Coordinates of C-alpha atoms in Angstrom, one line a residue:
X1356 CA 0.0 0.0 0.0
X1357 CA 1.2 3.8 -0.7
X1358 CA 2.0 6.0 1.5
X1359 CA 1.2 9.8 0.6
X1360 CA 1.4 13.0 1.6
X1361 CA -2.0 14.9 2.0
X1362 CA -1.1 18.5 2.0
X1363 CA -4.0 19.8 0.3
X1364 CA -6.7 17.1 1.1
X1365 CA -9.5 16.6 -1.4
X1366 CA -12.8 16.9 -0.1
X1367 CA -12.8 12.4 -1.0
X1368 CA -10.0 12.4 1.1
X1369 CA -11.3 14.1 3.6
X1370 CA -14.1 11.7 3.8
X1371 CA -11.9 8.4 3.5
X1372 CA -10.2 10.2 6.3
X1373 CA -13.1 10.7 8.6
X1374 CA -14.0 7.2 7.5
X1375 CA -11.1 6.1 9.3
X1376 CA -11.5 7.8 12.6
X1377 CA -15.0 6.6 12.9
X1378 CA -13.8 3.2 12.2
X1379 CA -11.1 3.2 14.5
X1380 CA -14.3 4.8 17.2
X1381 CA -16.2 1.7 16.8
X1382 CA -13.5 -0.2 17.5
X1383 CA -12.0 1.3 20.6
X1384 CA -15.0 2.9 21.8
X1385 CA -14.3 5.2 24.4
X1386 CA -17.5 6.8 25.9
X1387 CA -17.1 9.9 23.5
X1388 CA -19.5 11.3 20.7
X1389 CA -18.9 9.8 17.7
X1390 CA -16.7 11.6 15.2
X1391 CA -18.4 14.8 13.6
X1392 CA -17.4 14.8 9.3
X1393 CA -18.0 18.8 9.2
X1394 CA -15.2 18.7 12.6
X1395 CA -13.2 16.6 11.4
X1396 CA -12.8 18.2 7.6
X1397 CA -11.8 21.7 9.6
X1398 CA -9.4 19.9 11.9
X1399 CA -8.1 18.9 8.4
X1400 CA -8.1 22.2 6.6
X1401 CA -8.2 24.9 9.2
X1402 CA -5.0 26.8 9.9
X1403 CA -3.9 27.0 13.3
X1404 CA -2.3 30.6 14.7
X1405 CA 1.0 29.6 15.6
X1406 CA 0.9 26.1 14.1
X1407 CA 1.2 24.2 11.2
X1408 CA -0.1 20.4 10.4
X1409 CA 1.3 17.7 7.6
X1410 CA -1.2 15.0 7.1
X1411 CA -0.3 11.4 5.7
X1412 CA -2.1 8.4 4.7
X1413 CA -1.6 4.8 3.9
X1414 CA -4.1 3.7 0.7
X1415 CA -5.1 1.1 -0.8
X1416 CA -6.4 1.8 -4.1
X1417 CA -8.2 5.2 -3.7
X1418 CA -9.5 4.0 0.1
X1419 CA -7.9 5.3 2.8
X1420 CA -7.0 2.7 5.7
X1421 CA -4.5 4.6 8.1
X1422 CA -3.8 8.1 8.4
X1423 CA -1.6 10.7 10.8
X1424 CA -1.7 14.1 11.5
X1425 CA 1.5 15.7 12.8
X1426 CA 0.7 19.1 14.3
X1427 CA 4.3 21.4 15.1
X1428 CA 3.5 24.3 17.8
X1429 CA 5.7 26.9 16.7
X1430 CA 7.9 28.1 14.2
X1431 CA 10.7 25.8 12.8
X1432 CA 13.6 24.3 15.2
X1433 CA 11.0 25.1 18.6
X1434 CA 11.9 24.1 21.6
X1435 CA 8.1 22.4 21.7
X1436 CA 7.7 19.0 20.8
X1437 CA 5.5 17.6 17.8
X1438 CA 2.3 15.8 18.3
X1439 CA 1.2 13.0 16.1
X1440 CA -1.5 11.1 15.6
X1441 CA -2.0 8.0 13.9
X1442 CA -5.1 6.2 13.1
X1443 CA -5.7 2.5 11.7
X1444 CA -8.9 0.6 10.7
X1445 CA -9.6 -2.2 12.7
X1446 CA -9.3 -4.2 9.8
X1447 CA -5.8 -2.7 8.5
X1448 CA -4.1 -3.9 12.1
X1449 CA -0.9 -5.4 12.2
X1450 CA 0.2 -4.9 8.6
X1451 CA 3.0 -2.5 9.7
X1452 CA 1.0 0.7 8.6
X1453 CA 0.7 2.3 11.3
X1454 CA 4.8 2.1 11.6
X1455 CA 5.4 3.3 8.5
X1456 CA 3.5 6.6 8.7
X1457 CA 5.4 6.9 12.3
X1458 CA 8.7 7.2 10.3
X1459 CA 7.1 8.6 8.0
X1460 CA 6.2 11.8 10.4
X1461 CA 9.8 10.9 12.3
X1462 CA 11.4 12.8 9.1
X1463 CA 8.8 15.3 9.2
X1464 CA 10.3 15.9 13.0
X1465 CA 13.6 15.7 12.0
X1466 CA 13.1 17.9 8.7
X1467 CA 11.3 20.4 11.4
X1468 CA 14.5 20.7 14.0
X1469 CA 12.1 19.0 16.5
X1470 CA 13.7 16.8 19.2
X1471 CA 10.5 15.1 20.7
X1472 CA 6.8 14.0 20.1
X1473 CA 4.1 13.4 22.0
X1474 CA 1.1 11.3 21.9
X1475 CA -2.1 10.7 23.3
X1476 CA -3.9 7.5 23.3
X1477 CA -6.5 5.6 25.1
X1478 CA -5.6 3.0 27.7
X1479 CA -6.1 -0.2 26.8
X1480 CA -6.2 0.3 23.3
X1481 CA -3.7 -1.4 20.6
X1482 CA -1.9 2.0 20.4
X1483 CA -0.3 1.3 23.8
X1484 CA 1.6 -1.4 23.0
X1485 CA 2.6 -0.1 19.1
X1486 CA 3.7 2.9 21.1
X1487 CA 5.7 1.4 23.7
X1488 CA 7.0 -0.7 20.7
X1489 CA 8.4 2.5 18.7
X1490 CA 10.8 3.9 21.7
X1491 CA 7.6 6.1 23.9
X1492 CA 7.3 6.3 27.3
X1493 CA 4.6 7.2 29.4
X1494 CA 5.0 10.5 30.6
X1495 CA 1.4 11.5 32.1
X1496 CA -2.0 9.4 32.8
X1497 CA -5.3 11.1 32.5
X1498 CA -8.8 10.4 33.4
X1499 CA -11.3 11.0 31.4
X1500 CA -14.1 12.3 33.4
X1501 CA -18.2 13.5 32.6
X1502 CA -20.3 15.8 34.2
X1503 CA -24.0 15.7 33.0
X1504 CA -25.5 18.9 34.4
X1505 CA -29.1 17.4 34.9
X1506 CA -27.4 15.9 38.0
X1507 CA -25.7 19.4 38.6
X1508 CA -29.3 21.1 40.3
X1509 CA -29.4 24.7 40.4
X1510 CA -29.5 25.4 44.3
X1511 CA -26.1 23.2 44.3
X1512 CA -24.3 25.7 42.0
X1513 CA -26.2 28.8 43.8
X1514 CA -25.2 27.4 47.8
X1515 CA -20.8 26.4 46.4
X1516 CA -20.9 30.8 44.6
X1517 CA -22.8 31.7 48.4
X1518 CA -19.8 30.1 50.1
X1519 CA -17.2 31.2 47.6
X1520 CA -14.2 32.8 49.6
X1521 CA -14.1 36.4 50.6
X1522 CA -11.5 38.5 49.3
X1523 CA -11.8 37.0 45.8
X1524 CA -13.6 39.0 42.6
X1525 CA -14.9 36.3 39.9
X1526 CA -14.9 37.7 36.1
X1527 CA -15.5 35.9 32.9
X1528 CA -14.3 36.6 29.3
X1529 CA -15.5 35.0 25.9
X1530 CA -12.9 34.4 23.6
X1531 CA -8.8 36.3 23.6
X1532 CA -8.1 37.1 27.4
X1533 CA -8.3 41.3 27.8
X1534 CA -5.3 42.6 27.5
X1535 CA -5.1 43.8 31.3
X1536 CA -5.4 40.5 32.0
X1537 CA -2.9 38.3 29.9
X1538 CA 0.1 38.9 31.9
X1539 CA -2.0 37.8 34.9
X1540 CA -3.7 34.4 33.0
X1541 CA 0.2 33.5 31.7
X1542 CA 1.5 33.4 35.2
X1543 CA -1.3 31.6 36.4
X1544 CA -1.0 29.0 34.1
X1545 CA 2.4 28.1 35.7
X1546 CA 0.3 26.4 37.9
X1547 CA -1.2 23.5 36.0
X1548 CA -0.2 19.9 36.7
X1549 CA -0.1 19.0 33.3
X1550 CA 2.3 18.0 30.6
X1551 CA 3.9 21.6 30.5
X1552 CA 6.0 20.1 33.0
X1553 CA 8.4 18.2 30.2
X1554 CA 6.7 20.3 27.2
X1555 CA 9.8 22.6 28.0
X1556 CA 7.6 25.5 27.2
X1557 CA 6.5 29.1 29.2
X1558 CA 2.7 30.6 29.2
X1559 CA 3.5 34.2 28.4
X1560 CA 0.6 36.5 27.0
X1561 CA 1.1 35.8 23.7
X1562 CA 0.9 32.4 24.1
X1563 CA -2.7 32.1 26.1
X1564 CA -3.4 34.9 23.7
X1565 CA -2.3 32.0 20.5
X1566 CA -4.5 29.5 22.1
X1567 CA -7.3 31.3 22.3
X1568 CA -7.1 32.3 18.6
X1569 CA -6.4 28.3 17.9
X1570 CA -10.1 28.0 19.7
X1571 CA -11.9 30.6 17.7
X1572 CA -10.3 29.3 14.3
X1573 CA -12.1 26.3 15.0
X1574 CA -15.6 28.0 14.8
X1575 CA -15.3 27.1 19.0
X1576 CA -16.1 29.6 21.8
X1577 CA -13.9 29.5 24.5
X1578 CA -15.4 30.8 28.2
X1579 CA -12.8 31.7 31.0
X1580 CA -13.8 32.4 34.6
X1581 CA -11.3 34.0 36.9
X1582 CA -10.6 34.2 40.6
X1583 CA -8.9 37.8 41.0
X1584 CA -6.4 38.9 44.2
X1585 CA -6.3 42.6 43.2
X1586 CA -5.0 42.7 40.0
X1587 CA -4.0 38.9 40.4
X1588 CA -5.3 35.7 39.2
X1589 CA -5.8 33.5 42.3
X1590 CA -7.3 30.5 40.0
X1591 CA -9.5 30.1 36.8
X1592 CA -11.1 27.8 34.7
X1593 CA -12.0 27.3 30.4
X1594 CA -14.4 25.8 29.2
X1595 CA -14.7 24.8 25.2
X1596 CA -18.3 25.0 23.4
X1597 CA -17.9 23.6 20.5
X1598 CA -19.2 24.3 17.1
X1599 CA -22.3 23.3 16.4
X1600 CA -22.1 22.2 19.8
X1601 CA -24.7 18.7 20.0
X1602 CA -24.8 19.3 24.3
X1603 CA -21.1 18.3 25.4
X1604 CA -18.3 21.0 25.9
X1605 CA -15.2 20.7 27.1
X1606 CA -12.9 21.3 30.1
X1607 CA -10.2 22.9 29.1
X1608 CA -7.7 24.2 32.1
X1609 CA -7.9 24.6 35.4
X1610 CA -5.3 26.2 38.0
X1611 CA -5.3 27.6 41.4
X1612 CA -1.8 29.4 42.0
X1613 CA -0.2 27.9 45.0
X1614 CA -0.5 30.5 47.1
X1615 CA -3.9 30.6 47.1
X1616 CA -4.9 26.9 47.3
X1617 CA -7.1 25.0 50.1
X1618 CA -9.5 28.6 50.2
X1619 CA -12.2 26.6 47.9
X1620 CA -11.2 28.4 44.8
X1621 CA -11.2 25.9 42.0
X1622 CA -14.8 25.0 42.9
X1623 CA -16.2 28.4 43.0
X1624 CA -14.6 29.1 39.3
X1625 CA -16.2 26.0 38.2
X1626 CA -19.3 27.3 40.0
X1627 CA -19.6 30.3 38.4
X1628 CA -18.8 28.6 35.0
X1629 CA -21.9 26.2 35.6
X1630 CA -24.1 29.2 36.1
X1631 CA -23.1 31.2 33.1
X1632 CA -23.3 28.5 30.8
X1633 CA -26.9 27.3 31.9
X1634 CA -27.3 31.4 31.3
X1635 CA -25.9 31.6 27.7
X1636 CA -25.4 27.9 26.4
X1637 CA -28.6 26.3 28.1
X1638 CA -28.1 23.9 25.5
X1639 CA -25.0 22.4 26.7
X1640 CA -25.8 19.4 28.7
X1641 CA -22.4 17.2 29.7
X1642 CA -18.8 18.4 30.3
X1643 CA -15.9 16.4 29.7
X1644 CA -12.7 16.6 31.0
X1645 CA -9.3 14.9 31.7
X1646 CA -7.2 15.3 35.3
X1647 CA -3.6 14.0 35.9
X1648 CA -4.0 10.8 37.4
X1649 CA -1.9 12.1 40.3
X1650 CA -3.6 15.7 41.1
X1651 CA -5.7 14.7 43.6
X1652 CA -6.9 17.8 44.9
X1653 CA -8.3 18.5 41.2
X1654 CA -10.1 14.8 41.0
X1655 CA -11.8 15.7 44.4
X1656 CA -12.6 19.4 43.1
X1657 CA -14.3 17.6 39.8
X1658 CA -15.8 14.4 42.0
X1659 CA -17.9 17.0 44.5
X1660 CA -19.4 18.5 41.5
X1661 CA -20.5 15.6 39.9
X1662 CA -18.0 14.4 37.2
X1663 CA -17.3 10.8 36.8
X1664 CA -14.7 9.0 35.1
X1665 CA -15.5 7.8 31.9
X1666 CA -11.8 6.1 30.1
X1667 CA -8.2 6.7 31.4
X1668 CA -5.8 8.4 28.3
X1669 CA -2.1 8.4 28.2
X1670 CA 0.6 10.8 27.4
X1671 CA 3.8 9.1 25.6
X1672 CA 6.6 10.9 24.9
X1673 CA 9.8 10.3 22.7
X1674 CA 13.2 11.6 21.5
X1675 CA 12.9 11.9 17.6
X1676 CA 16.1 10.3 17.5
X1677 CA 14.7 7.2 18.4
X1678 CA 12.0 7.0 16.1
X1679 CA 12.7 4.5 13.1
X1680 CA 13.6 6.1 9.6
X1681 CA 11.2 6.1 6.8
X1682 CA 12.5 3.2 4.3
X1683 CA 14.4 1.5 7.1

């Protein structure tokens, strides 16, 4: 089978490759949605602020049967690491495609000055072991965790805002950060127990500034509520509607500085969030998110609200050195 480059996907290709993903969905189901086409086509075609994307497949004949997506934060030679992902059919396993398009996107990394990559993959899963078999380690484990807001009443969210610290101001933003507050939301962000730790990379305001911009590209809305010390930010938490949003957002970070932990914060941001989406997005019904398997404290903020875990997700991680080369 062939191996080519997608760089300007057809809108066929873009359905063989959608075809995939919900193929490899079935198979490894994990609790989530099932795959969107109209997502998955501007995942394919939208450019990212401060990113670019090179897209492979593996076809037989005109059908698609394995495909990756290598996204590269960053400009050229970044001290960031890559992120692939590589998808197989069911059907297609164990042929060796999904290790060809590895080396594949290993001289992609290389051609790119990039000296790691990370992944993200479901435990459990075949891509645990065909990781671990290419040279990753495991670097970070996730939960996967659902809240469904019927089970969230109203009086719950109004009695954790009533006994919401004193001292604190909550605030909310739709979209880029305000600029009097960027400085404040990049130092906060230090916070996070999250893969930044070995990412090797700093939040500065034009970086939560980038993401944002990566969010609204999409067609999503991003909503941010904010804990604020004076012209601090004690804690916040994002939340990601979306588009064409069919009831589940998603959790995107949450922080409380160190200084200000065990005062209660993280829930009364989440709080707030609850109320001012059942105010603008009523028709938002379940959040998902993912926690560290080791931050406790935010597993305990997420369990008193309602969230359950759904699927535990790993993080691998490895040198590009080590990846095999394409041909070899």
């Amino acid at each position: 089978m062939d191996v080519i480059a997608l760089d300007d996907p057809t809108e066929a290709q873009i359905r063989e490759w959608h075809d995939v993903v919900a193929a490899v969905h079935a198979g490894d189901p994990a609790g989530d949605p099932a795959p969107d086409l109209e997502r998955t086509a501007r995942g394919l075609l939208g450019a990212e602020p401060g990113a670019r994307r090179r897209l492979w497949a593996a076809a037989d004949g005109a059908r698609l049967v394995a495909v990756a997506a290598l996204r590269l934060p960053g400009e050229p030679g970044a001290d960031r690491p890559g992120e692939i992902d590589i998808q197989v059919r069911p059907d297609h396993r164990r042929r060796g495609l999904g290790g060809r398009l590895l080396a594949v996107a290993a001289e992609g990394l290389r051609a790119d000055g990039r000296s790691s990559v990370i992944a993200q993959v479901l435990a459990g899963t075949p891509a645990v072991p065909f990781l671990e078999s290419h040279g990753f380690e495991c670097v970070l484990t996730l939960r996967g965790m659902l809240l469904r807001l019927d089970d969230v009443p109203a009086e719950r969210v109004a009695r954790l805002l009533a006994e919401a610290p004193a001292g604190y101001r909550l605030v909310r933003w739709r979209g880029v950060v305000p600029d009097d507050l960027a400085a404040a939301l990049a130092r906060a962000k230090h916070a996070m127990a999250d893969f930044s730790e070995y990412e090797g990379t700093l939040w500065d305001a034009l970086r939560v500034r980038e993401m944002a911009e990566i969010v609204a590209k999409r067609g999503d809305d991003l909503y941010t509520v904010a804990a604020l010390s004076g012209a601090a930010i004690a804690g916040f938490t994002e939340v990601v509607v979306p588009s064409g949003c069919a009831g589940r957002a998603a959790q995107y970070d949450t922080a409380v500085v160190p200084e200000h932990r065990g005062r209660r914060l993280g829930i009364s941001v989440k709080a707030e969030m609850l109320r001012w989406l059942a105010e603008e997005r009523p028709e938002v019904r379940e959040i998902e998110t993912d926690n560290s398997g080791d931050n406790d404290h935010m597993l305990a903020v997420n369990e008193e609200l309602g969230f359950r875990v759904e699927r535990e997700s790993l993080e691998y991680q490895a040198a590009t050195g080590a990846l095999p080369a394409s041909g070899a």
